[in-house]
Short mmCIF file of C-alpha atoms and ligand atoms in Angstrom, two decimals:
data_model
loop_
_atom_site.label_atom_id
_atom_site.label_comp_id
_atom_site.label_asym_id
_atom_site.label_seq_id
_atom_site.Cartn_x
_atom_site.Cartn_y
_atom_site.Cartn_z
CA UNK A 1 10.23 -5.76 25.10
CA UNK A 2 10.02 -4.35 21.58
CA UNK A 3 10.85 -0.81 20.57
CA UNK A 4 11.29 -1.09 16.82
CA UNK A 5 13.97 0.83 15.05
CA UNK A 6 11.41 2.92 13.15
CA UNK A 7 11.09 3.68 10.30
CA UNK A 8 11.27 0.16 8.89
CA UNK A 9 11.26 -0.23 5.13
CA UNK A 10 9.97 -3.16 3.10
CA UNK A 11 10.17 -3.14 -0.68
CA UNK A 12 7.12 -0.88 -1.18
CA UNK A 13 6.21 0.30 2.33
CA UNK A 14 7.48 2.14 5.37
CA UNK A 15 6.33 1.08 8.82
CA UNK A 16 6.62 3.72 11.51
CA UNK A 17 5.05 5.15 14.66
CA UNK A 18 1.90 7.27 14.36
CA UNK A 19 2.18 11.05 14.64
CA UNK A 20 -0.31 13.91 14.97
CA UNK A 21 0.10 14.56 11.24
CA UNK A 22 -1.70 11.27 10.52
CA UNK A 23 -5.15 12.51 11.50
CA UNK A 24 -6.50 13.11 7.98
CA UNK A 25 -5.17 9.88 6.50
CA UNK A 26 -6.18 7.78 9.48
CA UNK A 27 -9.66 9.29 9.45
CA UNK A 28 -9.95 8.56 5.73
CA UNK A 29 -9.62 4.88 6.72
CA UNK A 30 -11.59 4.82 9.97
CA UNK A 31 -14.61 6.70 8.67
CA UNK A 32 -15.52 4.07 6.07
CA UNK A 33 -18.28 1.50 6.70
CA UNK A 34 -16.63 -0.96 4.29
CA UNK A 35 -13.52 -0.87 6.46
CA UNK A 36 -15.37 -1.55 9.72
CA UNK A 37 -17.78 -4.10 8.22
CA UNK A 38 -16.13 -7.04 10.01
CA UNK A 39 -14.52 -5.12 12.87
CA UNK A 40 -15.94 -4.64 16.34
CA UNK A 41 -16.40 -0.92 15.96
CA UNK A 42 -18.54 1.45 13.91
CA UNK A 43 -17.09 4.06 11.54
CA UNK A 44 -15.48 6.86 13.49
CA UNK A 45 -16.34 10.52 13.36
CA UNK A 46 -13.34 12.85 13.27
CA UNK A 47 -13.28 13.40 17.03
CA UNK A 48 -13.24 9.67 17.66
CA UNK A 49 -10.40 9.23 15.15
CA UNK A 50 -8.52 12.01 16.91
CA UNK A 51 -8.87 10.21 20.26
CA UNK A 52 -7.85 6.88 18.73
CA UNK A 53 -4.83 8.53 17.12
CA UNK A 54 -3.71 9.85 20.52
CA UNK A 55 -3.81 6.28 21.85
CA UNK A 56 -1.86 5.03 18.85
CA UNK A 57 0.80 7.69 19.26
CA UNK A 58 1.27 6.55 22.86
CA UNK A 59 1.51 2.89 21.79
CA UNK A 60 4.93 3.23 20.17
CA UNK A 61 6.68 0.42 22.05
CA UNK A 62 5.80 -2.94 23.54
CA UNK A 63 7.11 -2.57 27.05
CA UNK A 64 5.11 -5.40 28.61
CA UNK A 65 2.45 -8.00 28.00
CA UNK A 66 -1.13 -6.88 27.45
CA UNK A 67 0.16 -3.90 25.53
CA UNK A 68 -0.25 -3.01 21.88
CA UNK A 69 2.27 -1.60 19.43
CA UNK A 70 0.53 0.63 16.89
CA UNK A 71 2.18 0.80 13.48
CA UNK A 72 1.43 3.24 10.69
CA UNK A 73 2.08 2.02 7.16
CA UNK A 74 2.82 4.35 4.29
CA UNK A 75 3.59 3.79 0.64
CA UNK A 76 7.17 4.50 -0.30
CA UNK A 77 6.16 5.87 -3.71
CA UNK A 78 3.64 8.46 -2.48
CA UNK A 79 4.35 8.79 1.26
CA UNK A 80 0.64 8.37 1.92
CA UNK A 81 -0.52 6.59 5.07
CA UNK A 82 -2.55 3.62 3.84
CA UNK A 83 -2.50 1.14 6.69
CA UNK A 84 -3.10 0.88 10.41
CA UNK A 85 -1.44 -2.17 11.92
CA UNK A 86 -0.75 -3.54 15.35
CA UNK A 87 1.10 -6.16 17.33
CA UNK A 88 -0.35 -7.13 20.69
CA UNK A 89 1.80 -8.90 23.25
CA UNK A 90 -0.71 -11.37 24.67
CA UNK A 91 1.42 -13.20 27.20
CA UNK A 92 4.97 -12.96 28.45
CA UNK A 93 4.81 -16.36 30.17
CA UNK A 94 3.45 -18.13 27.11
CA UNK A 95 5.35 -15.99 24.61
CA UNK A 96 2.25 -15.25 22.56
CA UNK A 97 1.21 -12.32 20.44
CA UNK A 98 -1.37 -11.21 17.92
CA UNK A 99 -1.19 -9.18 14.74
CA UNK A 100 -3.85 -7.02 13.11
CA UNK A 101 -4.13 -4.90 9.99
CA UNK A 102 -6.54 -2.39 8.43
CA UNK A 103 -5.92 -0.79 5.03
CA UNK A 104 -7.62 1.92 2.99
CA UNK A 105 -9.82 0.29 0.30
CA UNK A 106 -8.16 2.35 -2.45
CA UNK A 107 -5.01 0.38 -1.72
CA UNK A 108 -6.52 -3.10 -1.50
CA UNK A 109 -5.70 -5.81 -4.00
CA UNK A 110 -2.03 -4.91 -4.39
CA UNK A 111 -0.47 -7.06 -1.70
CA UNK A 112 0.29 -4.14 0.61
CA UNK A 113 -1.48 -5.72 3.60
CA UNK A 114 0.39 -8.98 3.06
CA UNK A 115 3.70 -7.14 2.76
CA UNK A 116 3.07 -5.19 5.97
CA UNK A 117 1.75 -8.18 7.90
CA UNK A 118 4.87 -10.16 6.95
CA UNK A 119 6.90 -7.43 8.65
CA UNK A 120 4.60 -7.67 11.70
CA UNK A 121 5.41 -11.38 11.90
CA UNK A 122 9.13 -10.65 11.51
CA UNK A 123 9.01 -8.13 14.35
CA UNK A 124 7.01 -10.51 16.53
CA UNK A 125 9.28 -13.50 16.04
CA UNK A 126 12.70 -12.02 15.39
CA UNK A 127 12.68 -8.89 17.54
CA UNK A 128 10.15 -9.57 20.32
CA UNK A 129 11.11 -13.24 20.21
CA UNK A 130 7.62 -14.65 20.48
CA UNK A 131 6.93 -18.37 20.25
CA UNK A 132 3.46 -18.10 18.75
CA UNK A 133 1.56 -15.40 16.87
CA UNK A 134 -2.13 -15.45 16.06
CA UNK A 135 -4.47 -13.45 13.86
CA UNK A 136 -8.22 -13.44 14.18
CA UNK A 137 -10.99 -12.43 11.82
CA UNK A 138 -14.69 -12.72 11.21
CA UNK A 139 -15.20 -15.88 9.17
CA UNK A 140 -16.89 -13.80 6.44
CA UNK A 141 -13.81 -11.60 6.13
CA UNK A 142 -12.30 -13.53 3.24
CA UNK A 143 -9.71 -10.87 2.40
CA UNK A 144 -8.28 -10.92 5.91
CA UNK A 145 -8.23 -14.72 6.07
CA UNK A 146 -6.49 -14.80 2.70
CA UNK A 147 -3.75 -12.45 3.89
CA UNK A 148 -3.04 -14.78 6.81
CA UNK A 149 -3.09 -17.89 4.61
CA UNK A 150 -0.76 -16.18 2.13
CA UNK A 151 1.68 -15.52 4.99
CA UNK A 152 1.69 -19.22 5.84
CA UNK A 153 -0.40 -18.95 8.99
CA UNK A 154 -2.50 -22.00 9.80
CA UNK A 155 -6.25 -21.78 10.31
CA UNK A 156 -6.56 -23.53 13.67
CA UNK A 157 -10.08 -22.74 14.67
CA UNK A 158 -13.46 -21.83 13.28
CA UNK A 159 -15.51 -20.72 16.26
CA UNK A 160 -19.18 -20.89 15.43
CA UNK A 161 -21.30 -17.90 16.48
CA UNK A 162 -18.70 -16.99 19.09
CA UNK A 163 -19.30 -13.24 18.97
CA UNK A 164 -22.36 -11.02 18.83
CA UNK A 165 -21.27 -8.22 16.51
CA UNK A 166 -23.38 -5.44 15.05
CA UNK A 167 -26.65 -7.13 15.86
CA UNK A 168 -25.83 -10.64 14.71
CA UNK A 169 -23.90 -13.72 15.68
CA UNK A 170 -20.61 -14.03 13.89
CA UNK A 171 -18.18 -16.91 13.44
CA UNK A 172 -14.52 -16.25 14.13
CA UNK A 173 -11.42 -17.76 12.52
CA UNK A 174 -8.16 -18.05 14.42
CA UNK A 175 -4.93 -18.32 12.46
CA UNK A 176 -1.55 -19.03 14.01
CA UNK A 177 2.12 -19.46 13.30
CA UNK A 178 4.98 -20.70 15.48
CA UNK A 179 8.47 -19.24 15.45
CA UNK A 180 9.97 -22.45 14.06
CA UNK A 181 7.44 -22.30 11.21
CA UNK A 182 8.41 -18.70 10.49
CA UNK A 183 12.09 -19.71 10.49
CA UNK A 184 11.44 -22.58 8.08
CA UNK A 185 9.93 -20.36 5.39
CA UNK A 186 12.41 -20.20 2.47
CA UNK A 187 13.72 -16.66 1.86
C1 LIG B 201 -7.95 -7.28 5.37
C2 LIG B 201 -7.38 -6.35 4.31
C3 LIG B 201 -6.24 -5.56 4.90
C4 LIG B 201 -6.88 -7.20 3.14
O1 LIG B 201 -6.56 -6.35 2.07
P1 LIG B 201 -6.17 -6.95 0.64
O2 LIG B 201 -6.04 -5.82 -0.27
O3 LIG B 201 -7.12 -8.04 0.28
O4 LIG B 201 -4.79 -7.64 0.94
P2 LIG B 201 -3.43 -7.34 0.22
O5 LIG B 201 -3.09 -5.90 0.32
O6 LIG B 201 -2.42 -8.27 0.77
O7 LIG B 201 -3.72 -7.67 -1.30
C5 LIG B 201 -3.99 -8.99 -1.68
C6 LIG B 201 -4.48 -8.99 -3.09
O8 LIG B 201 -3.51 -8.33 -3.89
C7 LIG B 201 -3.04 -9.23 -4.91
N1 LIG B 201 -1.62 -8.92 -5.06
C8 LIG B 201 -1.12 -8.13 -6.02
N2 LIG B 201 0.20 -8.00 -5.85
C9 LIG B 201 0.53 -8.72 -4.77
C10 LIG B 201 1.75 -8.96 -4.09
N3 LIG B 201 2.90 -8.41 -4.50
N4 LIG B 201 1.73 -9.76 -2.97
C11 LIG B 201 0.60 -10.31 -2.54
N5 LIG B 201 -0.61 -10.10 -3.15
C12 LIG B 201 -0.63 -9.32 -4.24
C13 LIG B 201 -3.36 -10.61 -4.37
O9 LIG B 201 -3.49 -11.55 -5.42
C14 LIG B 201 -4.66 -10.36 -3.70
O10 LIG B 201 -5.68 -10.23 -4.66
P3 LIG B 201 -7.05 -11.04 -4.55
O11 LIG B 201 -7.73 -10.47 -3.34
O12 LIG B 201 -7.73 -10.76 -5.80
O13 LIG B 201 -6.65 -12.46 -4.34
C15 LIG B 201 -8.47 -5.37 3.79
O14 LIG B 201 -9.51 -6.12 3.24
C16 LIG B 201 -9.00 -4.45 4.87
O15 LIG B 201 -8.34 -3.49 5.27
N6 LIG B 201 -10.25 -4.72 5.34
C17 LIG B 201 -10.89 -3.88 6.30
C18 LIG B 201 -10.29 -4.04 7.68
C19 LIG B 201 -10.23 -5.49 8.12
O16 LIG B 201 -11.21 -6.21 8.01
N7 LIG B 201 -9.07 -5.88 8.63
C20 LIG B 201 -8.83 -7.22 9.10
C21 LIG B 201 -9.32 -7.35 10.47
S1 LIG B 201 -9.24 -9.05 11.04
#
């Protein structure tokens, strides 16, 4: 089980649960076609964002497998919500999880996604105690793949035309890290 001691601070970011006040900032991310380009959903209208936000607010703890912890990421300097992250507990028996991250394009290219995703790995390994954590992305999503490489995750699979997304076949990359690999990273 994981109920993080929110808010969690990294050097430039705060990770916390979503609240109803996040609607505008979350919608500013979810409405953009460039954000959803390699995701399995289309840009959201405001009502859809509102419904998604309700789900995220409810996902504030990982009480069991097959559940998702939704994590809002804000900049410490401005307090603005810039990222929408998650940890999914894939299997209790096999001690596996998955991380995911979506950031507003205005805040790309500054290492914020990498900084937040590193905290997702820390939570997964050190607090939930998982053995193995994966991250998946469309093979064309170079920025996402690069975040996972930068974190030290290993690209274990390139699945060719494994998904039919937005009218075309897409390849998928699967990255992974084990707890012992996380623990061996010099800090
Ligand atoms: C995936 C996504 C979060 C990656 O964002 P990003 O801005 O490329 O990643 P980061 O925030 O870690 O920034 C990395 C960049 O900042 C640079 N950078 C600057 N300061 C840095 C720092 N302190 N630490 C790490 N990188 C830093 C890096 O060199 C890198 O630049 P580069 O792309 O020119 O090599 C973003 O593209 C996104 O939200 N996409 C839409 C949603 C999506 O596809 N999500 C993934 C689903 S699988």
